[in-house]
Amino acid sequence: MLHPISPLEGEIPDRAEGGAINSMPSTSSRPRLIFTGTLFFLTLVFVSLGTWQIQRLFWKLDLIARVDARVHAAPTPPPSDWANITADRDEYRHVTATGTFDHEKEVLVQAVTERGAGFWVVSPLRQDNRTTILINRGFVPADRREAASRADGETAGTIQVTGLLRITEPGGAFLRSNDPNGGRWYSRDVAAIATAKGLTNIAPYFIDADATPNPGGLPVGGLTVVQFRNTHLVYAITWYAMALMSAGAAVFVYRRRSA
């Protein structure tokens, strides 16, 4: 004689309303589903970051091309529309200014160059239109910092200066702040130098003089370093590689769950 099997003696599959078998995942599989979803989410994040780096790469290449064109263009008068000067549009522009140096108000800014440690000699150039532009005349070693030790280079009279337009460097250098009262300068901060030296009607930028020799050989100009760090391609490859690894891990975990 056959006897019916009670629920306590066997397993009866769960059925949803209407008799269909309930296929909801068990509680034990939920952490694996969450982990798989997280991996897929990270894949999307890494792909987005890689794509952003590619966009930055093309922006940087365009910037380098534009700056290179400015540096090698024929020199033009320095811009007079001071309110609209921007680094993106104007820095490293090839310019020529004419005026008279005010050597009494020059400042020395600490510098490290291909010639070693020393100072930039930054002097006001007074133009005929009553405006003033700070000129980074070039580099001098520490033992020639005193103007008297390079008197031949203290040119008098009207002079023409050709070089590259540079944007002001406010504040100072890394972990070093400018000390106008003590005469210690670590960056070419146009506004601070103007205030310290009582200069008025001054351009918001300065000019790095080119390599045209100065009498006596000092200061040495033409030491501007035009170089841009460009590691965006390396970062893009890194992010895309991480996206590939995340996607591979997600597929692996998902297949193990389905097996």
mmCIF file of C-alpha atoms in Angstrom:
data_model
loop_
_atom_site.group_PDB
_atom_site.id
_atom_site.type_symbol
_atom_site.label_atom_id
_atom_site.label_comp_id
_atom_site.label_asym_id
_atom_site.label_seq_id
_atom_site.Cartn_x
_atom_site.Cartn_y
_atom_site.Cartn_z
ATOM 1 C CA MET A 1 0.000 0.000 0.000
ATOM 2 C CA LEU A 2 1.286 3.467 -0.907
ATOM 3 C CA HIS A 3 1.454 6.107 1.776
ATOM 4 C CA PRO A 4 1.549 9.863 1.045
ATOM 5 C CA ILE A 5 4.783 11.567 2.004
ATOM 6 C CA SER A 6 4.257 14.307 4.531
ATOM 7 C CA PRO A 7 6.237 17.582 4.416
ATOM 8 C CA LEU A 8 8.306 16.267 7.292
ATOM 9 C CA GLU A 9 9.333 13.163 5.356
ATOM 10 C CA GLY A 10 10.393 14.775 2.063
ATOM 11 C CA GLU A 11 11.030 18.065 0.287
ATOM 12 C CA ILE A 12 8.348 19.941 -1.554
ATOM 13 C CA PRO A 13 9.552 22.722 -3.880
ATOM 14 C CA ASP A 14 8.307 26.218 -3.080
ATOM 15 C CA ARG A 15 5.625 27.320 -5.478
ATOM 16 C CA ALA A 16 4.455 30.798 -6.177
ATOM 17 C CA GLU A 17 0.813 31.700 -6.668
ATOM 18 C CA GLY A 18 -0.600 29.800 -9.643
ATOM 19 C CA GLY A 19 1.616 26.765 -9.100
ATOM 20 C CA ALA A 20 4.909 28.113 -10.591
ATOM 21 C CA ILE A 21 8.124 27.095 -8.844
ATOM 22 C CA ASN A 22 9.717 30.012 -6.949
ATOM 23 C CA SER A 23 13.106 30.782 -8.492
ATOM 24 C CA MET A 24 14.217 33.513 -6.059
ATOM 25 C CA PRO A 25 17.938 33.186 -5.208
ATOM 26 C CA SER A 26 18.753 31.698 -1.891
ATOM 27 C CA THR A 27 20.086 33.858 0.886
ATOM 28 C CA SER A 28 23.544 32.294 0.559
ATOM 29 C CA SER A 29 23.933 33.513 -3.050
ATOM 30 C CA ARG A 30 23.193 37.165 -2.356
ATOM 31 C CA PRO A 31 26.730 38.149 -1.240
ATOM 32 C CA ARG A 32 28.089 36.714 -4.484
ATOM 33 C CA LEU A 33 25.550 38.704 -6.502
ATOM 34 C CA ILE A 34 26.475 41.880 -4.621
ATOM 35 C CA PHE A 35 30.166 41.229 -5.206
ATOM 36 C CA THR A 36 29.571 40.632 -8.936
ATOM 37 C CA GLY A 37 27.542 43.835 -9.212
ATOM 38 C CA THR A 38 30.275 45.773 -7.443
ATOM 39 C CA LEU A 39 32.869 44.459 -9.893
ATOM 40 C CA PHE A 40 30.741 45.507 -12.871
ATOM 41 C CA PHE A 41 30.249 48.948 -11.289
ATOM 42 C CA LEU A 42 34.018 49.327 -10.795
ATOM 43 C CA THR A 43 34.514 48.362 -14.421
ATOM 44 C CA LEU A 44 32.341 51.286 -15.500
ATOM 45 C CA VAL A 45 34.212 53.637 -13.144
ATOM 46 C CA PHE A 46 37.615 52.549 -14.479
ATOM 47 C CA VAL A 47 36.479 52.906 -18.095
ATOM 48 C CA SER A 48 35.228 56.428 -17.336
ATOM 49 C CA LEU A 49 38.536 57.384 -15.723
ATOM 50 C CA GLY A 50 40.503 55.987 -18.672
ATOM 51 C CA THR A 51 38.361 57.918 -21.131
ATOM 52 C CA TRP A 52 38.835 61.109 -19.093
ATOM 53 C CA GLN A 53 42.617 60.638 -19.269
ATOM 54 C CA ILE A 54 42.407 60.231 -23.048
ATOM 55 C CA GLN A 55 40.532 63.537 -23.224
ATOM 56 C CA ARG A 56 43.211 65.140 -21.038
ATOM 57 C CA LEU A 57 45.891 63.686 -23.304
ATOM 58 C CA PHE A 58 44.469 65.408 -26.384
ATOM 59 C CA TRP A 59 44.051 68.649 -24.406
ATOM 60 C CA LYS A 60 47.714 68.490 -23.323
ATOM 61 C CA LEU A 61 48.939 67.766 -26.851
ATOM 62 C CA ASP A 62 46.948 70.740 -28.142
ATOM 63 C CA LEU A 63 48.397 72.955 -25.381
ATOM 64 C CA ILE A 64 51.948 71.882 -26.240
ATOM 65 C CA ALA A 65 51.346 72.625 -29.925
ATOM 66 C CA ARG A 66 49.905 76.081 -29.168
ATOM 67 C CA VAL A 67 52.746 77.013 -26.813
ATOM 68 C CA ASP A 68 55.343 75.802 -29.301
ATOM 69 C CA ALA A 69 53.747 78.027 -31.949
ATOM 70 C CA ARG A 70 53.900 81.053 -29.607
ATOM 71 C CA VAL A 71 57.514 80.461 -28.629
ATOM 72 C CA HIS A 72 58.688 80.296 -32.240
ATOM 73 C CA ALA A 73 56.462 83.072 -33.599
ATOM 74 C CA ALA A 74 57.889 86.464 -34.548
ATOM 75 C CA PRO A 75 58.036 88.747 -31.470
ATOM 76 C CA THR A 76 55.221 91.242 -31.004
ATOM 77 C CA PRO A 77 54.682 94.131 -28.554
ATOM 78 C CA PRO A 78 53.603 92.950 -25.095
ATOM 79 C CA PRO A 79 49.814 92.917 -24.604
ATOM 80 C CA SER A 80 48.305 96.065 -23.156
ATOM 81 C CA ASP A 81 44.873 94.589 -22.383
ATOM 82 C CA TRP A 82 46.017 93.574 -18.925
ATOM 83 C CA ALA A 83 42.579 92.657 -17.558
ATOM 84 C CA ASN A 84 42.207 89.849 -20.079
ATOM 85 C CA ILE A 85 45.649 88.234 -19.741
ATOM 86 C CA THR A 86 45.357 84.466 -19.182
ATOM 87 C CA ALA A 87 47.921 81.702 -18.901
ATOM 88 C CA ASP A 88 46.052 79.529 -21.385
ATOM 89 C CA ARG A 89 46.137 82.186 -24.100
ATOM 90 C CA ASP A 90 49.175 84.358 -23.348
ATOM 91 C CA GLU A 91 51.899 82.518 -21.436
ATOM 92 C CA TYR A 92 55.122 81.968 -23.433
ATOM 93 C CA ARG A 93 54.081 84.535 -26.021
ATOM 94 C CA HIS A 94 57.150 85.853 -27.877
ATOM 95 C CA VAL A 95 57.292 89.608 -27.161
ATOM 96 C CA THR A 96 59.576 92.634 -27.462
ATOM 97 C CA ALA A 97 59.473 95.572 -25.052
ATOM 98 C CA THR A 98 61.414 98.842 -25.145
ATOM 99 C CA GLY A 99 62.276 101.067 -22.207
ATOM 100 C CA THR A 100 64.806 101.949 -19.524
ATOM 101 C CA PHE A 101 65.849 99.683 -16.666
ATOM 102 C CA ASP A 102 65.489 100.947 -13.110
ATOM 103 C CA HIS A 103 68.405 99.007 -11.631
ATOM 104 C CA GLU A 104 67.937 100.577 -8.215
ATOM 105 C CA LYS A 105 64.749 98.556 -7.794
ATOM 106 C CA GLU A 106 65.905 95.162 -9.034
ATOM 107 C CA VAL A 107 65.240 92.095 -6.913
ATOM 108 C CA LEU A 108 66.987 88.743 -6.731
ATOM 109 C CA VAL A 109 64.815 85.624 -6.853
ATOM 110 C CA GLN A 110 66.342 82.316 -5.802
ATOM 111 C CA ALA A 111 66.697 79.929 -8.719
ATOM 112 C CA VAL A 112 68.029 76.516 -9.642
ATOM 113 C CA THR A 113 68.971 76.211 -13.313
ATOM 114 C CA GLU A 114 71.105 74.125 -15.660
ATOM 115 C CA ARG A 115 73.968 76.395 -14.519
ATOM 116 C CA GLY A 116 73.424 75.519 -10.872
ATOM 117 C CA ALA A 117 71.960 77.424 -7.944
ATOM 118 C CA GLY A 118 71.860 81.193 -7.866
ATOM 119 C CA PHE A 119 69.420 84.005 -8.553
ATOM 120 C CA TRP A 120 67.212 85.505 -11.223
ATOM 121 C CA VAL A 121 67.825 89.236 -11.658
ATOM 122 C CA VAL A 122 64.389 90.850 -11.994
ATOM 123 C CA SER A 123 64.388 94.532 -12.946
ATOM 124 C CA PRO A 124 61.605 97.018 -13.768
ATOM 125 C CA LEU A 125 61.575 98.244 -17.370
ATOM 126 C CA ARG A 126 59.976 101.699 -17.603
ATOM 127 C CA GLN A 127 58.376 102.288 -20.988
ATOM 128 C CA ASP A 128 57.683 105.565 -22.764
ATOM 129 C CA ASN A 129 53.926 105.141 -22.208
ATOM 130 C CA ARG A 130 54.531 105.351 -18.435
ATOM 131 C CA THR A 131 53.853 101.680 -17.855
ATOM 132 C CA THR A 132 56.308 99.281 -16.242
ATOM 133 C CA ILE A 133 57.084 95.629 -16.986
ATOM 134 C CA LEU A 134 59.199 93.402 -14.783
ATOM 135 C CA ILE A 135 61.991 91.748 -16.755
ATOM 136 C CA ASN A 136 63.683 88.574 -15.638
ATOM 137 C CA ARG A 137 67.025 89.545 -17.123
ATOM 138 C CA GLY A 138 68.563 86.149 -16.434
ATOM 139 C CA PHE A 139 70.631 84.091 -14.039
ATOM 140 C CA VAL A 140 73.612 85.030 -11.872
ATOM 141 C CA PRO A 141 75.540 82.667 -9.554
ATOM 142 C CA ALA A 142 75.413 83.282 -5.821
ATOM 143 C CA ASP A 143 78.872 84.880 -5.732
ATOM 144 C CA ARG A 144 77.779 87.505 -8.277
ATOM 145 C CA ARG A 145 74.526 88.504 -6.652
ATOM 146 C CA GLU A 146 75.767 92.000 -5.778
ATOM 147 C CA ALA A 147 75.186 94.464 -8.606
ATOM 148 C CA ALA A 148 78.668 95.922 -8.111
ATOM 149 C CA SER A 149 80.209 92.558 -9.052
ATOM 150 C CA ARG A 150 78.551 92.692 -12.478
ATOM 151 C CA ALA A 151 78.483 96.430 -13.109
ATOM 152 C CA ASP A 152 79.021 96.032 -16.878
ATOM 153 C CA GLY A 153 75.656 94.277 -17.109
ATOM 154 C CA GLU A 154 73.759 97.187 -15.532
ATOM 155 C CA THR A 155 72.905 98.681 -18.906
ATOM 156 C CA ALA A 156 71.801 102.327 -19.063
ATOM 157 C CA GLY A 157 69.610 104.195 -21.513
ATOM 158 C CA THR A 158 66.861 102.898 -23.765
ATOM 159 C CA ILE A 159 67.080 99.199 -24.461
ATOM 160 C CA GLN A 160 65.002 96.638 -26.324
ATOM 161 C CA VAL A 161 64.231 93.360 -24.545
ATOM 162 C CA THR A 162 62.955 90.294 -26.382
ATOM 163 C CA GLY A 163 61.744 87.235 -24.561
ATOM 164 C CA LEU A 164 58.795 85.145 -23.420
ATOM 165 C CA LEU A 165 55.795 86.465 -21.538
ATOM 166 C CA ARG A 166 55.325 84.701 -18.197
ATOM 167 C CA ILE A 167 52.422 84.737 -15.779
ATOM 168 C CA THR A 168 53.042 85.990 -12.243
ATOM 169 C CA GLU A 169 54.040 83.438 -9.572
ATOM 170 C CA PRO A 170 52.249 84.532 -6.387
ATOM 171 C CA GLY A 171 53.172 83.451 -2.891
ATOM 172 C CA GLY A 172 56.545 81.790 -3.203
ATOM 173 C CA ALA A 173 57.936 78.326 -3.797
ATOM 174 C CA PHE A 174 57.137 74.937 -2.265
ATOM 175 C CA LEU A 175 57.346 75.281 1.533
ATOM 176 C CA ARG A 176 58.902 78.744 1.136
ATOM 177 C CA SER A 177 57.004 82.008 1.217
ATOM 178 C CA ASN A 178 58.340 85.261 -0.167
ATOM 179 C CA ASP A 179 59.649 87.644 2.491
ATOM 180 C CA PRO A 180 59.505 91.147 0.977
ATOM 181 C CA ASN A 181 60.636 92.851 4.190
ATOM 182 C CA GLY A 182 63.694 90.638 4.396
ATOM 183 C CA GLY A 183 64.386 90.852 0.668
ATOM 184 C CA ARG A 184 64.077 87.091 0.240
ATOM 185 C CA TRP A 185 62.232 86.059 -2.877
ATOM 186 C CA TYR A 186 61.442 82.511 -3.973
ATOM 187 C CA SER A 187 59.087 83.266 -6.852
ATOM 188 C CA ARG A 188 58.525 86.048 -9.341
ATOM 189 C CA ASP A 189 55.418 87.491 -7.726
ATOM 190 C CA VAL A 190 54.691 90.623 -9.746
ATOM 191 C CA ALA A 191 52.195 92.220 -7.358
ATOM 192 C CA ALA A 192 54.339 91.610 -4.266
ATOM 193 C CA ILE A 193 57.499 92.914 -5.937
ATOM 194 C CA ALA A 194 55.637 96.000 -7.175
ATOM 195 C CA THR A 195 54.361 96.727 -3.674
ATOM 196 C CA ALA A 196 57.756 96.171 -2.064
ATOM 197 C CA LYS A 197 59.517 98.436 -4.566
ATOM 198 C CA GLY A 198 56.810 101.095 -4.862
ATOM 199 C CA LEU A 199 56.118 100.399 -8.548
ATOM 200 C CA THR A 200 52.876 101.626 -10.097
ATOM 201 C CA ASN A 201 51.060 101.084 -13.371
ATOM 202 C CA ILE A 202 52.803 97.738 -13.743
ATOM 203 C CA ALA A 203 51.858 94.878 -16.062
ATOM 204 C CA PRO A 204 50.458 91.757 -14.318
ATOM 205 C CA TYR A 205 53.058 89.568 -16.027
ATOM 206 C CA PHE A 206 56.831 89.538 -16.445
ATOM 207 C CA ILE A 207 59.128 88.748 -19.365
ATOM 208 C CA ASP A 208 61.884 86.147 -19.393
ATOM 209 C CA ALA A 209 64.668 87.741 -21.448
ATOM 210 C CA ASP A 210 66.118 85.657 -24.264
ATOM 211 C CA ALA A 211 69.748 84.591 -24.661
ATOM 212 C CA THR A 212 70.937 87.896 -26.105
ATOM 213 C CA PRO A 213 74.286 88.450 -24.268
ATOM 214 C CA ASN A 214 74.507 91.187 -21.676
ATOM 215 C CA PRO A 215 77.696 93.263 -21.353
ATOM 216 C CA GLY A 216 80.122 91.438 -19.097
ATOM 217 C CA GLY A 217 78.286 88.146 -19.628
ATOM 218 C CA LEU A 218 75.830 88.533 -16.739
ATOM 219 C CA PRO A 219 72.947 88.045 -16.207
ATOM 220 C CA VAL A 220 72.549 84.989 -18.472
ATOM 221 C CA GLY A 221 69.190 84.980 -20.229
ATOM 222 C CA GLY A 222 67.454 82.404 -22.372
ATOM 223 C CA LEU A 223 67.148 79.786 -19.625
ATOM 224 C CA THR A 224 63.357 79.474 -19.697
ATOM 225 C CA VAL A 225 62.314 75.828 -19.504
ATOM 226 C CA VAL A 226 59.281 75.224 -21.705
ATOM 227 C CA GLN A 227 58.246 71.721 -20.749
ATOM 228 C CA PHE A 228 54.964 70.095 -19.827
ATOM 229 C CA ARG A 229 54.522 66.885 -17.876
ATOM 230 C CA ASN A 230 52.427 64.523 -19.981
ATOM 231 C CA THR A 231 51.627 61.162 -18.370
ATOM 232 C CA HIS A 232 47.984 60.965 -19.393
ATOM 233 C CA LEU A 233 48.517 58.012 -21.755
ATOM 234 C CA VAL A 234 50.144 55.973 -18.965
ATOM 235 C CA TYR A 235 47.242 56.741 -16.646
ATOM 236 C CA ALA A 236 44.706 55.874 -19.357
ATOM 237 C CA ILE A 237 46.325 52.487 -19.981
ATOM 238 C CA THR A 238 46.370 51.837 -16.217
ATOM 239 C CA TRP A 239 42.670 52.607 -15.798
ATOM 240 C CA TYR A 240 41.670 50.541 -18.830
ATOM 241 C CA ALA A 241 43.754 47.608 -17.563
ATOM 242 C CA MET A 242 42.000 47.810 -14.198
ATOM 243 C CA ALA A 243 38.641 47.896 -15.990
ATOM 244 C CA LEU A 244 39.575 44.753 -17.925
ATOM 245 C CA MET A 245 40.617 42.957 -14.753
ATOM 246 C CA SER A 246 37.416 43.966 -12.950
ATOM 247 C CA ALA A 247 35.264 42.818 -15.849
ATOM 248 C CA GLY A 248 37.125 39.500 -16.029
ATOM 249 C CA ALA A 249 36.712 38.941 -12.294
ATOM 250 C CA ALA A 250 32.995 39.751 -12.500
ATOM 251 C CA VAL A 251 32.443 37.247 -15.316
ATOM 252 C CA PHE A 252 34.408 34.587 -13.442
ATOM 253 C CA VAL A 253 32.372 35.048 -10.245
ATOM 254 C CA TYR A 254 29.088 35.066 -12.179
ATOM 255 C CA ARG A 255 29.897 31.849 -14.043
ATOM 256 C CA ARG A 256 30.849 30.071 -10.828
ATOM 257 C CA ARG A 257 27.482 31.004 -9.395
ATOM 258 C CA SER A 258 25.684 29.693 -12.485
ATOM 259 C CA ALA A 259 27.626 26.402 -12.503
#
